[in-house]
Amino acid sequence: MRDMPRVSTILRILEDSYRGAPQSALDVAAERGEILHRLCLSYLASLDGVHEAPVPTPPYERPYQSFVQWCTDQAVLVVAIEERSTCMTYGFTGTPDALVILRGEEWVIDLKFTASILRINKVQIQAYRKLDLYKTAKKAMLLHIHPITGDVKQHTIPNNPHDWSGFLNALSVYKWRRST
């Protein structure tokens, strides 16, 4: 697992969505997203009845409460939270946000606290579906929570051979670069 590249590293080969955006704005968005991820994943951990649910501070309350409400409405059952896994078949690793049971089926879920869902996010979840721990998930979802308003949108992501091919090509380029 040590020598295998991470999904996020491989995606950098494909990424150009933020080209031209000021680095200061990207840094603020990244910090906000990281805080919201920690809050929401801590909430998922609290569903075990052992851990305490976090108490968010402004300006994180609205998106956090939206996530809590979504979990309640969906009757989320947690299988795994941020468990790193490998894809031994293709030789990469990744850490999806969660594996949960919704409506009686396993779903791999990735949380996004951005202004919009990008194509690269769909490629990312295609890769997550191939990880050994997450292969049992029949469904995949990008759960988009607006970081200011807290509006929640579920994006069910079907298997997409075109996006999966894009990831495999990026993985090949990554391995090719490392071999020279």
CSV table of C-alpha atoms in Angstrom, one decimal:
chain,number,residue,atom,x,y,z
A,1,MET,CA,0.0,0.0,0.0
A,2,ARG,CA,3.0,2.3,0.7
A,3,ASP,CA,4.0,2.5,-3.0
A,4,MET,CA,0.5,2.8,-4.4
A,5,PRO,CA,-0.7,6.3,-5.5
A,6,ARG,CA,-3.8,7.8,-3.9
A,7,VAL,CA,-6.9,8.7,-5.9
A,8,SER,CA,-6.3,12.4,-5.1
A,9,THR,CA,-2.8,12.3,-6.5
A,10,ILE,CA,-3.9,10.6,-9.7
A,11,LEU,CA,-6.8,13.1,-10.2
A,12,ARG,CA,-4.3,16.0,-10.2
A,13,ILE,CA,-3.2,14.8,-13.7
A,14,LEU,CA,-6.8,15.4,-14.9
A,15,GLU,CA,-7.6,18.5,-12.9
A,16,ASP,CA,-7.8,22.0,-14.4
A,17,SER,CA,-11.1,23.1,-12.9
A,18,TYR,CA,-9.6,25.8,-10.7
A,19,ARG,CA,-7.1,27.2,-13.1
A,20,GLY,CA,-7.1,31.0,-12.9
A,21,ALA,CA,-8.7,31.1,-9.4
A,22,PRO,CA,-6.8,33.1,-6.9
A,23,GLN,CA,-4.8,30.9,-4.5
A,24,SER,CA,-6.1,32.8,-1.5
A,25,ALA,CA,-9.7,32.0,-2.4
A,26,LEU,CA,-8.7,28.3,-3.0
A,27,ASP,CA,-7.0,28.2,0.4
A,28,VAL,CA,-10.1,29.7,2.2
A,29,ALA,CA,-12.4,27.2,0.5
A,30,ALA,CA,-10.1,24.3,1.3
A,31,GLU,CA,-10.0,25.2,5.0
A,32,ARG,CA,-13.8,25.6,5.2
A,33,GLY,CA,-14.3,22.3,3.4
A,34,GLU,CA,-11.9,20.5,5.7
A,35,ILE,CA,-13.7,21.9,8.8
A,36,LEU,CA,-17.1,20.9,7.5
A,37,HIS,CA,-15.8,17.4,6.6
A,38,ARG,CA,-14.5,16.9,10.1
A,39,LEU,CA,-17.8,18.1,11.6
A,40,CYS,CA,-19.9,15.9,9.4
A,41,LEU,CA,-17.8,12.8,9.7
A,42,SER,CA,-17.6,13.2,13.5
A,43,TYR,CA,-21.4,13.3,13.4
A,44,LEU,CA,-21.5,10.0,11.5
A,45,ALA,CA,-19.1,8.6,14.2
A,46,SER,CA,-21.5,9.8,16.9
A,47,LEU,CA,-24.3,7.6,15.5
A,48,ASP,CA,-22.6,4.6,17.2
A,49,GLY,CA,-23.9,6.0,20.5
A,50,VAL,CA,-20.4,6.0,22.0
A,51,HIS,CA,-18.9,9.2,20.5
A,52,GLU,CA,-20.4,12.6,21.1
A,53,ALA,CA,-21.8,14.7,18.2
A,54,PRO,CA,-19.8,17.8,17.6
A,55,VAL,CA,-21.2,21.3,18.3
A,56,PRO,CA,-20.3,23.6,15.3
A,57,THR,CA,-19.5,27.2,15.6
A,58,PRO,CA,-20.4,30.0,13.2
A,59,PRO,CA,-20.3,29.9,10.2
A,60,TYR,CA,-20.5,26.1,10.0
A,61,GLU,CA,-23.9,25.5,11.8
A,62,ARG,CA,-26.1,25.7,8.7
A,63,PRO,CA,-24.3,23.2,6.5
A,64,TYR,CA,-23.7,20.9,9.5
A,65,GLN,CA,-27.4,21.0,10.5
A,66,SER,CA,-28.4,20.3,6.9
A,67,PHE,CA,-26.2,17.2,7.0
A,68,VAL,CA,-27.6,16.0,10.3
A,69,GLN,CA,-31.1,16.5,9.0
A,70,TRP,CA,-30.3,14.6,5.8
A,71,CYS,CA,-28.8,11.7,7.9
A,72,THR,CA,-32.0,11.6,10.0
A,73,ASP,CA,-34.3,11.8,7.0
A,74,GLN,CA,-32.4,9.0,5.2
A,75,ALA,CA,-32.0,6.8,8.4
A,76,VAL,CA,-28.3,6.5,7.6
A,77,LEU,CA,-26.6,3.4,9.0
A,78,VAL,CA,-22.8,3.7,9.0
A,79,VAL,CA,-20.6,0.8,7.8
A,80,ALA,CA,-17.3,2.7,7.5
A,81,ILE,CA,-16.0,6.2,7.9
A,82,GLU,CA,-12.9,7.4,6.1
A,83,GLU,CA,-11.3,4.0,5.9
A,84,ARG,CA,-8.4,3.9,3.6
A,85,SER,CA,-8.5,1.0,1.1
A,86,THR,CA,-6.6,-0.3,-1.8
A,87,CYS,CA,-7.6,-1.5,-5.3
A,88,MET,CA,-5.2,-4.4,-5.7
A,89,THR,CA,-6.4,-5.0,-9.2
A,90,TYR,CA,-5.2,-1.7,-10.5
A,91,GLY,CA,-2.7,-0.6,-7.8
A,92,PHE,CA,-4.1,2.5,-6.1
A,93,THR,CA,-5.4,3.6,-2.7
A,94,GLY,CA,-8.1,6.0,-1.6
A,95,THR,CA,-10.2,7.2,1.3
A,96,PRO,CA,-13.9,7.8,0.6
A,97,ASP,CA,-15.8,9.7,3.2
A,98,ALA,CA,-18.2,6.9,4.1
A,99,LEU,CA,-19.8,3.6,3.3
A,100,VAL,CA,-23.4,3.7,4.5
A,101,ILE,CA,-26.6,1.8,4.2
A,102,LEU,CA,-29.5,3.8,2.7
A,103,ARG,CA,-32.8,2.2,1.8
A,104,GLY,CA,-31.4,-1.2,2.4
A,105,GLU,CA,-28.4,-0.9,0.1
A,106,GLU,CA,-24.7,0.0,0.6
A,107,TRP,CA,-23.6,3.3,-0.8
A,108,VAL,CA,-20.2,4.9,-1.1
A,109,ILE,CA,-20.7,8.5,-0.2
A,110,ASP,CA,-18.4,11.5,-0.7
A,111,LEU,CA,-19.2,14.8,0.8
A,112,LYS,CA,-18.7,18.0,-1.3
A,113,PHE,CA,-18.8,21.5,0.3
A,114,THR,CA,-18.3,23.4,-2.9
A,115,ALA,CA,-20.2,25.9,-5.1
A,116,SER,CA,-20.9,23.1,-7.6
A,117,ILE,CA,-20.1,19.5,-8.4
A,118,LEU,CA,-17.3,19.1,-11.0
A,119,ARG,CA,-16.7,16.4,-13.5
A,120,ILE,CA,-13.6,15.4,-11.7
A,121,ASN,CA,-15.7,14.6,-8.6
A,122,LYS,CA,-17.6,12.0,-10.7
A,123,VAL,CA,-14.3,10.5,-11.8
A,124,GLN,CA,-13.2,10.4,-8.2
A,125,ILE,CA,-16.2,8.4,-7.0
A,126,GLN,CA,-15.8,6.0,-9.9
A,127,ALA,CA,-12.3,5.2,-8.6
A,128,TYR,CA,-13.6,4.9,-5.0
A,129,ARG,CA,-16.1,2.2,-6.2
A,130,LYS,CA,-13.2,0.0,-7.2
A,131,LEU,CA,-11.5,0.1,-3.8
A,132,ASP,CA,-11.5,-3.4,-2.2
A,133,LEU,CA,-13.4,-2.3,0.9
A,134,TYR,CA,-16.0,-0.3,-1.0
A,135,LYS,CA,-16.7,-2.8,-3.9
A,136,THR,CA,-19.8,-4.1,-2.1
A,137,ALA,CA,-21.5,-0.8,-2.5
A,138,LYS,CA,-24.2,-1.1,-5.2
A,139,LYS,CA,-24.6,2.7,-5.4
A,140,ALA,CA,-22.5,5.8,-5.2
A,141,MET,CA,-23.4,9.4,-4.2
A,142,LEU,CA,-21.8,12.8,-4.2
A,143,LEU,CA,-23.6,14.6,-1.3
A,144,HIS,CA,-23.3,18.2,-2.2
A,145,ILE,CA,-23.8,20.6,0.7
A,146,HIS,CA,-23.5,24.3,-0.1
A,147,PRO,CA,-20.9,25.6,2.4
A,148,ILE,CA,-22.9,28.8,3.1
A,149,THR,CA,-26.6,28.1,2.6
A,150,GLY,CA,-26.5,24.5,3.7
A,151,ASP,CA,-28.6,23.5,0.7
A,152,VAL,CA,-28.3,19.7,0.1
A,153,LYS,CA,-28.3,17.9,-3.2
A,154,GLN,CA,-27.9,14.2,-3.7
A,155,HIS,CA,-26.1,13.3,-6.9
A,156,THR,CA,-26.4,9.6,-7.5
A,157,ILE,CA,-23.5,8.6,-9.7
A,158,PRO,CA,-24.1,5.6,-11.9
A,159,ASN,CA,-21.2,3.5,-13.2
A,160,ASN,CA,-19.7,5.4,-16.0
A,161,PRO,CA,-17.2,3.6,-18.2
A,162,HIS,CA,-16.0,6.9,-19.8
A,163,ASP,CA,-15.1,8.5,-16.4
A,164,TRP,CA,-13.5,5.2,-15.2
A,165,SER,CA,-11.4,5.2,-18.4
A,166,GLY,CA,-10.3,8.7,-17.7
A,167,PHE,CA,-9.1,7.7,-14.3
A,168,LEU,CA,-7.3,4.6,-15.6
A,169,ASN,CA,-5.6,6.7,-18.2
A,170,ALA,CA,-4.5,9.2,-15.5
A,171,LEU,CA,-3.2,6.2,-13.4
A,172,SER,CA,-1.2,5.0,-16.4
A,173,VAL,CA,0.3,8.5,-16.9
A,174,TYR,CA,1.2,8.6,-13.2
A,175,LYS,CA,2.9,5.2,-13.3
A,176,TRP,CA,4.7,6.1,-16.6
A,177,ARG,CA,6.1,9.3,-15.0
A,178,ARG,CA,7.3,7.4,-12.0
A,179,SER,CA,9.0,4.8,-14.1
A,180,THR,CA,11.4,7.2,-15.9
